[in-house]
Amino acid sequence: MENMLFLLVLVSVYLFGIGYLGYRGFRGTRTATDYLIAGREAHPFVMAMSYGATFISTSAIVGFGGAAAVFGMGLLWLTVLNVFVGIFVAFVFIGIRTRAMGHRLNAHTFPELVGRRYDSLFLKIFAALVIVLFMPLYTGVVLMGAAKFIEVRMGTNYEVALFFFSALVALYVIMGGLKGVMYADAAQGGIMLFGISLLIFFTYYRLGGISSAHEQLTELAHAVPESMAGAGHQGWTSMPAFGSPYWWTLVSTIVMGVGIGVLAQPQLAVRYMTVKSTKELNRAVLVGGIFITLMTGGAFTVGALSNVYFLNDPEVGLISIAAARGDVEQIIPEFIRQHMPFWLGDVFFVTLMAAAMSTASSQFHNMGTSTGRDIYESFVTRHSSGASILATRIGIFITFIISVTLAYVLPVYFEAGIAIVARGTAIFFGLCAATFIPLYMGGLYTRHITKSAAISGALVGFFASLFWLVFVHDSTASALQISNMLFGRSNIFGDTRTGFILWSHVDPLFVGLPLSIIVTAVVCFFTKPFSEEHLATCFKNK
Amino acid sequence: MYFGIADFWVFLAYALCLASALICVVYGALKWNQNGDTTPE
């Protein structure tokens, strides 16, 4: 009872704080620019923490932390990419140019930025549709991760937890706009750092320190079940066997799909446009680097080390995935519930709430602005600022319904144990990378990409990725059943190999992105370049 | 064995995580007071 009281007090204080910050955002929002991009005056600490807290969700902690309990510490390659590519390269080489071009073109959203850069209404609406149609999958799995943890910790019903949690997030986004979202994000980022730091410390400390913990995990290699060893698992401190199904899933989907996909995430790109100069972005590199290293590196290391705790527990004596009854997303919650002090479990409960809320709030905001700003305003020529905000708020409400419905349906439709949360995230990240990276990065760095090339590359990248997801990539193709209905097999390549390449386990990113880059480059040579006047508007002072 | 880690490639990932974080910290610290390219004109 006392334990529950501590948790309720902690949650109440947290929710009151978030409510207050949402209200401050609401009071500080006077113009549509405030609502859409926080008035372009975000503080560097707020911006960096907001970027980090949006980047890291329950998906990273519960989803990928659980995946690390299965695949092992090889997942740390994703942390390397998250920090080096997702922070350093993203801020220094992409963020600075995005901010400058976004200001010059008066862009308030990612679709608006690419639409104005390429002077293309089609590209703007296409980018908005990709967000509105596919981001609900990513949002759905983030909400799912949170609701599953609430279910374990508070003993409530999954469906009830999901509804109330999602409604709370949607409410403060609808009211506070991006100012409210970013204020709350910064506070939530602070809570997340505190929670994960404690968890890393206790996990290592109870195993006798860093080297001792790693040695104990290494010694468990004999406990890898036959089924996992057959798929390439060689222990939790080793990479899976080169070319095995586990290796392809770890390297191509989890590490590369998310590690590269982060460069073209609409909800992160809009963050660059919220600061007024490059000084804020440079300062954000320091804060973001520390934040992402601790959040992802911590979650993945703890996930892998959870195997030592579960196996050495005389009452359990199983590896993590077996102890969590095959449910990848339940590994971290179960580990904390069974092996950490109760107060740390409560602190971590609030940490996960913060992680889920900060990501979901940005997703709702992004889907809403795509609906209101990018789609509604494109078709309604005479509109007021107020009507645009109303359309955005309605967009948030509609995508909220879709996301929550997906979070209800996914656990029922997919069998437990396939890491839906991690895979759902990787699908969205990979799809964005193949569709947007060539035109987005090319648009920032070169004047040579033509309007036709940008559109062709985006369409080829998008549809090639979608085809691969539906017909070839086994984990999604077998679940969707479309290939089975048309061709009588779960994926069209079966177990066909070309050398070390196992086609059914190659992530769509490895097909969609190269094709998109090639098509963009080739079409440039045959189509009309932009006028010098338009390019001067985009690249002034460059 | 590298600090208890069996596979060199996993150890390398562990080391590069820390190295990447250090790069971010050093870069951010060096640029902390450098003015950026902020005007309506």
Tab-separated table of C-alpha atoms in Angstrom, chain A residues 73-74 76-77 79-80 83-84 87-88 92 99 204 210-211 214-215 218 237-239 276-279 282-283 285-286 289-290 293, chain B residues 1-7 9-10 12-14 16-18 20-21 23-25 27-29 31-38 41:
chain	number	residue	atom	x	y	z
A	73	MET	CA	25.069	-5.885	-26.690
A	74	GLY	CA	25.604	-5.748	-30.468
A	76	LEU	CA	25.217	-0.722	-29.115
A	77	TRP	CA	26.052	-0.118	-32.788
A	79	THR	CA	23.824	3.902	-30.060
A	80	VAL	CA	26.966	4.728	-32.062
A	83	VAL	CA	24.927	9.721	-31.249
A	84	PHE	CA	27.304	10.242	-34.160
A	87	ILE	CA	23.206	14.140	-33.073
A	88	PHE	CA	26.614	15.226	-34.408
A	92	VAL	CA	26.218	20.175	-37.563
A	99	ARG	CA	17.384	26.207	-39.898
A	204	TYR	CA	26.167	-2.559	-12.947
A	210	ILE	CA	31.363	-2.938	-15.411
A	211	SER	CA	33.895	-5.662	-16.331
A	214	HIS	CA	30.148	-8.120	-18.819
A	215	GLU	CA	32.061	-11.286	-17.829
A	218	THR	CA	29.712	-13.553	-21.554
A	237	THR	CA	28.409	-10.077	-25.783
A	238	SER	CA	29.006	-11.282	-29.354
A	239	MET	CA	27.588	-10.224	-32.696
A	276	LYS	CA	17.089	31.656	-34.074
A	277	SER	CA	20.793	31.074	-34.828
A	278	THR	CA	23.437	28.391	-35.313
A	279	LYS	CA	24.847	29.122	-31.848
A	282	ASN	CA	26.020	24.070	-31.661
A	283	ARG	CA	25.205	24.219	-27.958
A	285	VAL	CA	25.133	19.138	-29.746
A	286	LEU	CA	26.700	18.974	-26.276
A	289	GLY	CA	25.254	13.910	-27.234
A	290	ILE	CA	25.207	13.186	-23.503
A	293	THR	CA	24.404	8.173	-25.186
B	1	MET	CA	38.006	-10.731	-23.673
B	2	TYR	CA	37.757	-6.932	-23.759
B	3	PHE	CA	36.522	-5.628	-20.375
B	4	GLY	CA	34.494	-8.808	-20.084
B	5	ILE	CA	33.091	-8.560	-23.643
B	6	ALA	CA	33.718	-11.639	-25.812
B	7	ASP	CA	33.540	-10.117	-29.302
B	9	TRP	CA	33.107	-5.848	-32.646
B	10	VAL	CA	30.808	-5.454	-29.648
B	12	LEU	CA	34.326	-1.531	-30.496
B	13	ALA	CA	30.673	-0.431	-30.445
B	14	TYR	CA	30.915	0.171	-26.678
B	16	LEU	CA	32.673	4.212	-30.100
B	17	CYS	CA	29.541	5.110	-28.095
B	18	LEU	CA	31.734	6.816	-25.526
B	20	SER	CA	30.935	9.794	-30.070
B	21	ALA	CA	29.614	11.303	-26.851
B	23	ILE	CA	33.106	14.351	-29.745
B	24	CYS	CA	29.696	15.961	-29.112
B	25	VAL	CA	30.796	17.355	-25.744
B	27	TYR	CA	32.427	20.260	-30.180
B	28	GLY	CA	29.627	21.848	-28.147
B	29	ALA	CA	32.084	23.237	-25.588
B	31	LYS	CA	31.517	26.377	-30.064
B	32	TRP	CA	29.667	27.433	-26.899
B	33	ASN	CA	30.268	31.177	-27.249
B	34	GLN	CA	30.761	31.384	-30.994
B	35	ASN	CA	28.094	33.621	-32.480
B	36	GLY	CA	25.890	32.051	-35.098
B	37	ASP	CA	24.468	33.443	-38.296
B	38	THR	CA	21.254	34.886	-36.929
B	41	GLU	CA	16.455	42.253	-43.896
